[in-house]
């Protein structure tokens, strides 16, 4: 592998390249990265940059027909060589048409950040081998990381490319009123597969300044600036240095206003490694070439609190003086009499479980630009929460919210981390003050160093059951390391106690949680808000309980599964839509067969490989926990007969742009291809809340359904037709059909409303929930999603390595609005759950790159069989529930239970890396136990 290239200020040369079959000349230092020249000089931003280190493959291009990482290639090395980027693949029809179409049909592009690299790698493969086998495809794609899809749809798309014809995907648009339930191709998919989608780093406004943040290199430090004016004077091109003194408004932000505690720049003392203390703004090239070590700041290292134990130790220094015992906040749900029930139980099991930091590893690092337009600040950046960003930026600048415009770009993976502000405050402050556009892109190291992580958890629990297998009680306590600032710590602390029972009837229950401050980078939202960590403990514990009782683990779960009439641990009775038993039952025949097969294989095993099969269940409340959670959708009939759908749900790859349109289309009874999507921009789109907590299909989808129905009613009223009339949306006219009669209604010349539409409907939906009382009793969510995963694994009991062979994932989604997109969420969730179970752990200050921090590659993720259960929710649009978070939760515990089945060892600390498994196996052996799968 070639070494990475340091930025250089070497003299520029005129270099001749052949890019996408066109001869071009560029003036660049010969050592400049090819990726940068392609993107910044030639405007070929289809080539993405995820790491600048050869680790992610996002920048893959063809060099004389061979795939290479353009970030590792010096432009001077490729003079007169042929370079092909994703934009140039169109000159390779019909192969590229087929590939593109296959990617769209399979839903192989979610966020799309990896897609150009995948397409280039696949093209190289198919050009030399038109009929590759699955292994050859996996090998060819092995250098490109994808964080969204779980790879299976990409692999299948490549395998199918030869078989598909090259028809445009848009020909398959469903008829009016028939979109829901269809495998509609992602409406925003085309830009993802042809390289035209605009992400945070893809636009550079003319004259944009660069910005570099100076960050604390220590876990905790006092700091003092030297002569900042002298630094500016000594560096021509540097326009300004920003520090905490330059924040004109209230210097305190955070995603939950009541807990907001984060300054843009630390004041005198930095509370974690990577915390910003200053920013240098100026000419982009000058800023880039600056040596940050030359910045005049002195650090005095202070004692840091790095662990939950240190933070909670009696007399520990307080990281935030107003938060006693370093506890940010806690959560509590109590029902029945846990101690008495455990005392009366026929079997009681207990254990302590621990999980580490997990990095989101979005392929797209945080990026964007800001500019001041009069007295308004505009920020174009990748974000999951434009309206929350707007509120915080307004507060920081001390200006009204209406003076802040957030324009979300496409988001190259979010998974929760892009709910928090990243580049936005720096850009806003700089552009506001300097009245020039300012742009910045986090490096991979910066992204990993200073953006949020999954909360590490330490969980202690006991569970008891009767001898016939009825769960009696669960006692659960968890501490979450929330890092130096609050971020989403309160949400994790509140959500986990509601969910720690799992999707089961547990009459006696106590769950208490704390979010604990340390001097570590803040932990935040990551797909599941603490529930995946919790499920690792609870689902392993229930497995232990079933085994202790001699009951089949799946049958134990079926026996205890929640139903429509059984109260949850918060006392909520759903009444309908509780599909967990169906999820378990659909796995049952596969479970029986797979368990028997594993036992047979293990009985005949000669070497160290053992097979195991595990299962785990999950439930997950959609939306905020007992808090308002509204989405507002506006839909307008345009004078040209098309429909404008203003929905602010940011599509981070999960597919809300498509799903919300499908729902609205069916409510309006219009074909989905009549719609023009207007997404996200806070100046033109109502607030649809944040993209998190599996709320967009449910909450925004419901608002879209209501708005669609309302617009339909308005149209029928305007045209004087009855409720069941059929409307054909034509060019500048509507054709109405009713009782065999037909008439045309012209839209031309009709007056337009304040939004510029002939008619507008706007509807808000806020899920009905209730506040929890002091014992956590109430209805925290209007809708829950349910699911169960079965994992088949092979373990090498000498090496401690685990291969996941297959996952069967059954999910109750209420109504599958778009089965392809749901499967994509499931497969992506499985991949992240697999990573969490077996390989992913982030150590702050170490391995802040995608070389040392391992995420699953194409070769790690097994086939996933998705089974969709449709037990409609009472209130979701067409009965739909969420799936985004749900998909990740059961995978890790199912794998860990499979490891136990195969080898008899219970992994209480994840990830279950080979060294930890090996240690557990040795301990197990020293106790004279053997690990063989039981029936
Ligand atoms: S950007 Fe080149 S490999 Fe990641
Ligand atoms: S679709 Fe592959 S990284 Fe998002």
GROMACS .gro file of C-alpha atoms in nm, residues 63-478:
model
  416
   63UNK     CA    1  -0.668   0.441  -1.354
   64UNK     CA    2  -0.607   0.285  -1.693
   65UNK     CA    3  -0.902   0.058  -1.617
   66UNK     CA    4  -0.787  -0.051  -1.272
   67UNK     CA    5  -0.952   0.068  -0.951
   68UNK     CA    6  -0.728   0.281  -0.729
   69UNK     CA    7  -0.782   0.505  -0.430
   70UNK     CA    8  -0.752   0.854  -0.576
   71UNK     CA    9  -0.656   0.991  -0.235
   72UNK     CA   10  -0.337   0.786  -0.247
   73UNK     CA   11  -0.237   0.880  -0.598
   74UNK     CA   12  -0.028   1.189  -0.658
   75UNK     CA   13  -0.159   1.373  -0.958
   76UNK     CA   14   0.193   1.401  -1.098
   77UNK     CA   15   0.207   1.023  -1.124
   78UNK     CA   16  -0.084   0.999  -1.362
   79UNK     CA   17   0.004   1.249  -1.631
   80UNK     CA   18  -0.131   1.123  -1.961
   81UNK     CA   19  -0.293   0.822  -1.796
   82UNK     CA   20  -0.664   0.755  -1.835
   83UNK     CA   21  -0.872   0.832  -1.531
   84UNK     CA   22  -1.239   0.744  -1.506
   85UNK     CA   23  -1.464   0.876  -1.235
   86UNK     CA   24  -1.824   0.786  -1.167
   87UNK     CA   25  -1.931   1.074  -1.390
   88UNK     CA   26  -1.741   0.913  -1.677
   89UNK     CA   27  -1.895   0.569  -1.644
   90UNK     CA   28  -2.181   0.677  -1.865
   91UNK     CA   29  -1.942   0.648  -2.155
   92UNK     CA   30  -1.934   0.273  -2.088
   93UNK     CA   31  -2.292   0.177  -2.177
   94UNK     CA   32  -2.459  -0.063  -2.165
   95UNK     CA   33  -2.259  -0.197  -1.872
   96UNK     CA   34  -2.295   0.117  -1.664
   97UNK     CA   35  -2.663   0.156  -1.742
   98UNK     CA   36  -2.719  -0.196  -1.618
   99UNK     CA   37  -2.515  -0.140  -1.307
  100UNK     CA   38  -2.685   0.189  -1.229
  101UNK     CA   39  -3.024   0.037  -1.285
  102UNK     CA   40  -2.938  -0.266  -1.073
  103UNK     CA   41  -2.823  -0.041  -0.790
  104UNK     CA   42  -3.150   0.148  -0.807
  105UNK     CA   43  -3.371  -0.159  -0.833
  106UNK     CA   44  -3.197  -0.333  -0.545
  107UNK     CA   45  -3.185  -0.029  -0.322
  108UNK     CA   46  -2.809  -0.068  -0.315
  109UNK     CA   47  -2.748   0.303  -0.258
  110UNK     CA   48  -2.873   0.435   0.072
  111UNK     CA   49  -2.686   0.748   0.174
  112UNK     CA   50  -2.486   0.707  -0.145
  113UNK     CA   51  -2.149   0.813  -0.007
  114UNK     CA   52  -1.990   0.481  -0.093
  115UNK     CA   53  -2.185   0.435  -0.413
  116UNK     CA   54  -1.939   0.591  -0.660
  117UNK     CA   55  -1.658   0.380  -0.519
  118UNK     CA   56  -1.875   0.072  -0.535
  119UNK     CA   57  -1.981   0.142  -0.893
  120UNK     CA   58  -1.624   0.201  -1.005
  121UNK     CA   59  -1.504  -0.119  -0.837
  122UNK     CA   60  -1.793  -0.315  -0.984
  123UNK     CA   61  -1.726  -0.174  -1.331
  124UNK     CA   62  -1.365  -0.282  -1.315
  125UNK     CA   63  -1.474  -0.631  -1.214
  126UNK     CA   64  -1.747  -0.668  -1.475
  127UNK     CA   65  -1.525  -0.541  -1.753
  128UNK     CA   66  -1.280  -0.819  -1.691
  129UNK     CA   67  -1.532  -1.080  -1.573
  130UNK     CA   68  -1.889  -1.032  -1.697
  131UNK     CA   69  -2.025  -1.322  -1.491
  132UNK     CA   70  -1.859  -1.312  -1.153
  133UNK     CA   71  -1.960  -1.535  -0.867
  134UNK     CA   72  -2.058  -1.393  -0.529
  135UNK     CA   73  -1.714  -1.442  -0.381
  136UNK     CA   74  -1.554  -1.256  -0.673
  137UNK     CA   75  -1.795  -0.967  -0.626
  138UNK     CA   76  -1.723  -0.954  -0.254
  139UNK     CA   77  -1.351  -0.953  -0.322
  140UNK     CA   78  -1.385  -0.677  -0.581
  141UNK     CA   79  -1.587  -0.458  -0.343
  142UNK     CA   80  -1.375  -0.545  -0.043
  143UNK     CA   81  -1.178  -0.221  -0.053
  144UNK     CA   82  -1.484   0.002  -0.035
  145UNK     CA   83  -1.656   0.049   0.299
  146UNK     CA   84  -2.028   0.098   0.329
  147UNK     CA   85  -2.183   0.189   0.663
  148UNK     CA   86  -2.546   0.183   0.553
  149UNK     CA   87  -2.641  -0.116   0.348
  150UNK     CA   88  -2.481  -0.421   0.500
  151UNK     CA   89  -2.342  -0.481   0.147
  152UNK     CA   90  -2.585  -0.755   0.049
  153UNK     CA   91  -2.794  -0.537  -0.179
  154UNK     CA   92  -2.479  -0.402  -0.340
  155UNK     CA   93  -2.345  -0.751  -0.398
  156UNK     CA   94  -2.677  -0.864  -0.539
  157UNK     CA   95  -2.699  -0.557  -0.761
  158UNK     CA   96  -2.361  -0.635  -0.914
  159UNK     CA   97  -2.454  -0.999  -0.962
  160UNK     CA   98  -2.779  -0.896  -1.128
  161UNK     CA   99  -2.631  -0.625  -1.345
  162UNK     CA  100  -2.576  -0.861  -1.633
  163UNK     CA  101  -2.933  -0.985  -1.614
  164UNK     CA  102  -3.115  -0.655  -1.597
  165UNK     CA  103  -3.206  -0.454  -1.898
  166UNK     CA  104  -3.121  -0.089  -1.909
  167UNK     CA  105  -3.470   0.057  -1.881
  168UNK     CA  106  -3.495   0.372  -1.681
  169UNK     CA  107  -3.619   0.307  -1.330
  170UNK     CA  108  -3.876   0.582  -1.360
  171UNK     CA  109  -4.089   0.377  -1.602
  172UNK     CA  110  -4.208   0.161  -1.317
  173UNK     CA  111  -4.397   0.429  -1.124
  174UNK     CA  112  -4.711   0.283  -0.965
  175UNK     CA  113  -5.061   0.403  -1.051
  176UNK     CA  114  -5.254   0.659  -0.846
  177UNK     CA  115  -5.332   0.531  -0.499
  178UNK     CA  116  -5.112   0.224  -0.535
  179UNK     CA  117  -4.773   0.341  -0.410
  180UNK     CA  118  -4.784   0.212  -0.056
  181UNK     CA  119  -4.643  -0.136  -0.036
  182UNK     CA  120  -4.455  -0.106  -0.365
  183UNK     CA  121  -4.084  -0.160  -0.405
  184UNK     CA  122  -4.060   0.185  -0.551
  185UNK     CA  123  -3.711   0.286  -0.656
  186UNK     CA  124  -3.571   0.558  -0.432
  187UNK     CA  125  -3.695   0.890  -0.574
  188UNK     CA  126  -3.364   1.059  -0.497
  189UNK     CA  127  -3.162   0.763  -0.620
  190UNK     CA  128  -3.045   0.886  -0.956
  191UNK     CA  129  -2.806   1.147  -0.819
  192UNK     CA  130  -2.653   0.887  -0.592
  193UNK     CA  131  -2.566   0.655  -0.878
  194UNK     CA  132  -2.447   0.912  -1.128
  195UNK     CA  133  -2.235   1.118  -0.892
  196UNK     CA  134  -2.441   1.437  -0.904
  197UNK     CA  135  -2.581   1.427  -0.551
  198UNK     CA  136  -2.444   1.717  -0.347
  199UNK     CA  137  -2.302   1.632  -0.004
  200UNK     CA  138  -2.157   1.858   0.262
  201UNK     CA  139  -1.811   1.883   0.108
  202UNK     CA  140  -1.921   1.908  -0.254
  203UNK     CA  141  -1.974   2.281  -0.297
  204UNK     CA  142  -1.718   2.553  -0.269
  205UNK     CA  143  -1.873   2.898  -0.298
  206UNK     CA  144  -1.669   3.149  -0.493
  207UNK     CA  145  -1.420   3.323  -0.268
  208UNK     CA  146  -1.484   3.088   0.023
  209UNK     CA  147  -1.244   3.116   0.310
  210UNK     CA  148  -1.112   2.808   0.487
  211UNK     CA  149  -1.142   2.740   0.857
  212UNK     CA  150  -0.932   2.525   1.084
  213UNK     CA  151  -1.025   2.446   1.441
  214UNK     CA  152  -0.760   2.433   1.710
  215UNK     CA  153  -0.845   2.149   1.945
  216UNK     CA  154  -0.729   2.040   2.285
  217UNK     CA  155  -0.480   1.751   2.255
  218UNK     CA  156  -0.535   1.636   2.616
  219UNK     CA  157  -0.825   1.483   2.805
  220UNK     CA  158  -0.842   1.789   3.025
  221UNK     CA  159  -0.634   2.103   3.012
  222UNK     CA  160  -0.620   2.464   3.111
  223UNK     CA  161  -0.501   2.679   2.825
  224UNK     CA  162  -0.377   3.026   2.761
  225UNK     CA  163  -0.343   3.200   2.427
  226UNK     CA  164  -0.028   3.381   2.322
  227UNK     CA  165  -0.033   3.688   2.100
  228UNK     CA  166  -0.312   3.609   1.854
  229UNK     CA  167  -0.281   3.944   1.674
  230UNK     CA  168   0.086   3.878   1.612
  231UNK     CA  169  -0.002   3.535   1.473
  232UNK     CA  170  -0.248   3.689   1.229
  233UNK     CA  171   0.002   3.957   1.130
  234UNK     CA  172   0.271   3.696   1.071
  235UNK     CA  173   0.053   3.484   0.845
  236UNK     CA  174  -0.062   3.666   0.533
  237UNK     CA  175  -0.393   3.521   0.423
  238UNK     CA  176  -0.516   3.461   0.776
  239UNK     CA  177  -0.819   3.684   0.822
  240UNK     CA  178  -0.917   3.620   1.179
  241UNK     CA  179  -0.887   3.403   1.483
  242UNK     CA  180  -1.206   3.318   1.666
  243UNK     CA  181  -1.224   3.226   2.032
  244UNK     CA  182  -1.498   3.218   2.293
  245UNK     CA  183  -1.482   3.599   2.306
  246UNK     CA  184  -1.617   3.609   1.952
  247UNK     CA  185  -1.948   3.440   2.025
  248UNK     CA  186  -2.195   3.727   2.013
  249UNK     CA  187  -2.493   3.544   2.159
  250UNK     CA  188  -2.539   3.292   2.437
  251UNK     CA  189  -2.239   3.063   2.416
  252UNK     CA  190  -2.415   2.747   2.518
  253UNK     CA  191  -2.574   2.492   2.291
  254UNK     CA  192  -2.705   2.139   2.307
  255UNK     CA  193  -2.963   1.920   2.145
  256UNK     CA  194  -3.189   1.919   2.451
  257UNK     CA  195  -3.232   2.282   2.556
  258UNK     CA  196  -3.288   2.203   2.925
  259UNK     CA  197  -2.949   2.031   2.940
  260UNK     CA  198  -2.757   2.257   2.700
  261UNK     CA  199  -2.403   2.296   2.828
  262UNK     CA  200  -2.161   2.310   2.535
  263UNK     CA  201  -1.968   2.621   2.436
  264UNK     CA  202  -1.851   2.672   2.080
  265UNK     CA  203  -1.499   2.719   2.212
  266UNK     CA  204  -1.383   2.615   2.557
  267UNK     CA  205  -1.338   2.900   2.805
  268UNK     CA  206  -0.998   2.866   2.974
  269UNK     CA  207  -1.037   2.493   3.039
  270UNK     CA  208  -1.104   2.219   2.787
  271UNK     CA  209  -1.309   1.930   2.919
  272UNK     CA  210  -1.216   1.666   2.663
  273UNK     CA  211  -0.960   1.579   2.401
  274UNK     CA  212  -1.067   1.733   2.074
  275UNK     CA  213  -1.264   2.017   2.228
  276UNK     CA  214  -1.235   2.334   2.020
  277UNK     CA  215  -1.056   2.630   2.173
  278UNK     CA  216  -1.011   2.854   1.868
  279UNK     CA  217  -1.052   2.869   1.493
  280UNK     CA  218  -0.828   3.018   1.228
  281UNK     CA  219  -1.008   3.161   0.928
  282UNK     CA  220  -0.851   3.275   0.605
  283UNK     CA  221  -0.744   3.192   0.255
  284UNK     CA  222  -0.821   2.821   0.213
  285UNK     CA  223  -0.476   2.723   0.089
  286UNK     CA  224  -0.302   2.921   0.359
  287UNK     CA  225  -0.522   2.770   0.627
  288UNK     CA  226  -0.456   2.423   0.501
  289UNK     CA  227  -0.080   2.466   0.491
  290UNK     CA  228  -0.060   2.606   0.845
  291UNK     CA  229   0.112   2.394   1.102
  292UNK     CA  230  -0.134   2.385   1.394
  293UNK     CA  231   0.160   2.341   1.630
  294UNK     CA  232   0.261   2.698   1.545
  295UNK     CA  233  -0.064   2.832   1.688
  296UNK     CA  234   0.006   3.036   2.002
  297UNK     CA  235  -0.163   2.837   2.276
  298UNK     CA  236  -0.011   2.684   2.587
  299UNK     CA  237  -0.163   2.377   2.754
  300UNK     CA  238  -0.149   2.282   3.116
  301UNK     CA  239  -0.259   1.923   3.162
  302UNK     CA  240  -0.511   1.873   3.442
  303UNK     CA  241  -0.621   1.550   3.608
  304UNK     CA  242  -0.894   1.394   3.399
  305UNK     CA  243  -1.182   1.163   3.480
  306UNK     CA  244  -1.188   0.889   3.220
  307UNK     CA  245  -1.418   0.622   3.353
  308UNK     CA  246  -1.761   0.590   3.513
  309UNK     CA  247  -1.597   0.461   3.832
  310UNK     CA  248  -1.370   0.763   3.860
  311UNK     CA  249  -1.661   0.996   3.794
  312UNK     CA  250  -1.881   0.838   4.060
  313UNK     CA  251  -1.608   0.795   4.321
  314UNK     CA  252  -1.689   0.976   4.647
  315UNK     CA  253  -1.544   1.323   4.641
  316UNK     CA  254  -1.470   1.312   4.268
  317UNK     CA  255  -1.415   1.651   4.108
  318UNK     CA  256  -1.727   1.776   3.933
  319UNK     CA  257  -1.696   1.820   3.559
  320UNK     CA  258  -1.996   2.051   3.565
  321UNK     CA  259  -2.027   2.209   3.911
  322UNK     CA  260  -2.407   2.216   3.895
  323UNK     CA  261  -2.431   1.841   3.837
  324UNK     CA  262  -2.371   1.657   4.166
  325UNK     CA  263  -2.178   1.329   4.156
  326UNK     CA  264  -2.110   1.392   3.789
  327UNK     CA  265  -2.454   1.257   3.707
  328UNK     CA  266  -2.608   1.440   3.415
  329UNK     CA  267  -2.947   1.283   3.474
  330UNK     CA  268  -3.112   0.950   3.536
  331UNK     CA  269  -3.411   0.744   3.441
  332UNK     CA  270  -3.636   0.514   3.637
  333UNK     CA  271  -3.923   0.276   3.570
  334UNK     CA  272  -4.061   0.069   3.858
  335UNK     CA  273  -4.358  -0.166   3.868
  336UNK     CA  274  -4.461  -0.430   4.119
  337UNK     CA  275  -4.231  -0.566   4.389
  338UNK     CA  276  -3.906  -0.682   4.236
  339UNK     CA  277  -3.737  -0.809   4.551
  340UNK     CA  278  -4.033  -1.016   4.659
  341UNK     CA  279  -4.078  -1.159   4.310
  342UNK     CA  280  -3.713  -1.251   4.279
  343UNK     CA  281  -3.736  -1.415   4.622
  344UNK     CA  282  -4.029  -1.624   4.507
  345UNK     CA  283  -3.887  -1.712   4.164
  346UNK     CA  284  -3.792  -2.073   4.089
  347UNK     CA  285  -3.486  -1.958   3.898
  348UNK     CA  286  -3.288  -1.637   3.921
  349UNK     CA  287  -2.994  -1.541   3.704
  350UNK     CA  288  -2.781  -1.229   3.712
  351UNK     CA  289  -2.481  -1.071   3.557
  352UNK     CA  290  -2.287  -0.760   3.475
  353UNK     CA  291  -2.242  -0.659   3.114
  354UNK     CA  292  -2.030  -0.392   2.956
  355UNK     CA  293  -2.009  -0.226   2.618
  356UNK     CA  294  -1.755   0.024   2.482
  357UNK     CA  295  -1.763   0.339   2.273
  358UNK     CA  296  -1.878   0.277   1.918
  359UNK     CA  297  -1.796   0.519   1.638
  360UNK     CA  298  -2.060   0.605   1.379
  361UNK     CA  299  -1.802   0.593   1.101
  362UNK     CA  300  -2.023   0.765   0.849
  363UNK     CA  301  -1.839   0.750   0.520
  364UNK     CA  302  -1.898   1.123   0.472
  365UNK     CA  303  -1.718   1.333   0.734
  366UNK     CA  304  -1.895   1.645   0.858
  367UNK     CA  305  -1.872   1.935   0.613
  368UNK     CA  306  -2.040   2.244   0.482
  369UNK     CA  307  -2.020   2.615   0.429
  370UNK     CA  308  -2.187   2.929   0.560
  371UNK     CA  309  -2.243   3.271   0.415
  372UNK     CA  310  -2.398   3.588   0.538
  373UNK     CA  311  -2.673   3.732   0.322
  374UNK     CA  312  -2.757   4.072   0.466
  375UNK     CA  313  -2.876   4.005   0.815
  376UNK     CA  314  -2.935   3.638   0.751
  377UNK     CA  315  -2.688   3.356   0.792
  378UNK     CA  316  -2.715   3.060   0.558
  379UNK     CA  317  -2.554   2.730   0.642
  380UNK     CA  318  -2.538   2.451   0.390
  381UNK     CA  319  -2.413   2.138   0.563
  382UNK     CA  320  -2.485   1.775   0.628
  383UNK     CA  321  -2.728   1.748   0.917
  384UNK     CA  322  -3.006   1.529   1.051
  385UNK     CA  323  -3.186   1.811   1.228
  386UNK     CA  324  -3.209   2.140   1.039
  387UNK     CA  325  -3.457   2.307   1.270
  388UNK     CA  326  -3.266   2.218   1.583
  389UNK     CA  327  -2.952   2.351   1.418
  390UNK     CA  328  -3.135   2.671   1.337
  391UNK     CA  329  -3.242   2.726   1.697
  392UNK     CA  330  -2.893   2.674   1.834
  393UNK     CA  331  -2.719   2.886   1.572
  394UNK     CA  332  -2.965   3.170   1.635
  395UNK     CA  333  -2.889   3.148   2.006
  396UNK     CA  334  -2.514   3.148   1.951
  397UNK     CA  335  -2.526   3.445   1.715
  398UNK     CA  336  -2.787   3.629   1.921
  399UNK     CA  337  -3.019   3.671   1.624
  400UNK     CA  338  -3.379   3.560   1.561
  401UNK     CA  339  -3.432   3.207   1.437
  402UNK     CA  340  -3.584   3.349   1.118
  403UNK     CA  341  -3.247   3.503   1.040
  404UNK     CA  342  -3.088   3.160   1.019
  405UNK     CA  343  -3.138   2.946   0.713
  406UNK     CA  344  -3.024   2.585   0.724
  407UNK     CA  345  -2.994   2.410   0.389
  408UNK     CA  346  -2.927   2.042   0.445
  409UNK     CA  347  -2.717   1.872   0.183
  410UNK     CA  348  -2.741   1.503   0.108
  411UNK     CA  349  -2.612   1.323   0.414
  412UNK     CA  350  -2.347   1.057   0.366
  413UNK     CA  351  -2.451   0.858   0.669
  414UNK     CA  352  -2.571   0.994   1.001
  415UNK     CA  353  -2.693   0.720   1.237
  416UNK     CA  354  -2.741   0.986   1.504
  417UNK     CA  355  -2.411   1.168   1.506
  418UNK     CA  356  -2.527   1.438   1.266
  419UNK     CA  357  -2.806   1.532   1.504
  420UNK     CA  358  -2.551   1.731   1.699
  421UNK     CA  359  -2.387   2.044   1.567
  422UNK     CA  360  -2.039   1.992   1.425
  423UNK     CA  361  -1.904   2.237   1.167
  424UNK     CA  362  -2.207   2.468   1.185
  425UNK     CA  363  -2.119   2.695   1.479
  426UNK     CA  364  -1.767   2.762   1.353
  427UNK     CA  365  -1.886   2.837   1.004
  428UNK     CA  366  -2.169   3.056   1.126
  429UNK     CA  367  -1.950   3.264   1.357
  430UNK     CA  368  -1.684   3.313   1.092
  431UNK     CA  369  -1.918   3.398   0.806
  432UNK     CA  370  -2.128   3.625   1.026
  433UNK     CA  371  -1.830   3.820   1.139
  434UNK     CA  372  -1.624   3.830   0.820
  435UNK     CA  373  -1.917   3.861   0.578
  436UNK     CA  374  -1.744   3.614   0.349
  437UNK     CA  375  -1.842   3.256   0.271
  438UNK     CA  376  -1.650   3.012   0.487
  439UNK     CA  377  -1.615   2.642   0.427
  440UNK     CA  378  -1.475   2.351   0.621
  441UNK     CA  379  -1.455   1.975   0.596
  442UNK     CA  380  -1.363   1.761   0.892
  443UNK     CA  381  -1.076   1.525   0.835
  444UNK     CA  382  -1.141   1.166   0.929
  445UNK     CA  383  -0.924   1.205   1.236
  446UNK     CA  384  -1.106   1.521   1.341
  447UNK     CA  385  -1.441   1.357   1.283
  448UNK     CA  386  -1.350   1.058   1.496
  449UNK     CA  387  -1.182   1.267   1.763
  450UNK     CA  388  -1.454   1.516   1.835
  451UNK     CA  389  -1.795   1.396   1.722
  452UNK     CA  390  -2.031   1.191   1.937
  453UNK     CA  391  -2.008   0.815   1.996
  454UNK     CA  392  -2.237   0.540   2.117
  455UNK     CA  393  -2.252   0.550   2.496
  456UNK     CA  394  -2.042   0.287   2.670
  457UNK     CA  395  -2.267   0.108   2.918
  458UNK     CA  396  -2.214  -0.086   3.235
  459UNK     CA  397  -2.522  -0.285   3.321
  460UNK     CA  398  -2.610  -0.504   3.616
  461UNK     CA  399  -2.921  -0.715   3.607
  462UNK     CA  400  -3.107  -1.001   3.767
  463UNK     CA  401  -3.406  -1.183   3.628
  464UNK     CA  402  -3.632  -1.445   3.776
  465UNK     CA  403  -3.894  -1.681   3.642
  466UNK     CA  404  -4.125  -1.959   3.753
  467UNK     CA  405  -4.029  -2.316   3.677
  468UNK     CA  406  -4.277  -2.328   3.390
  469UNK     CA  407  -4.093  -2.041   3.228
  470UNK     CA  408  -4.298  -1.733   3.315
  471UNK     CA  409  -4.089  -1.422   3.365
  472UNK     CA  410  -4.156  -1.281   3.708
  473UNK     CA  411  -3.910  -1.000   3.758
  474UNK     CA  412  -3.624  -0.800   3.617
  475UNK     CA  413  -3.394  -0.578   3.816
  476UNK     CA  414  -3.181  -0.366   3.584
  477UNK     CA  415  -2.935  -0.087   3.658
  478UNK     CA  416  -2.712   0.083   3.405
   0.00000   0.00000   0.00000
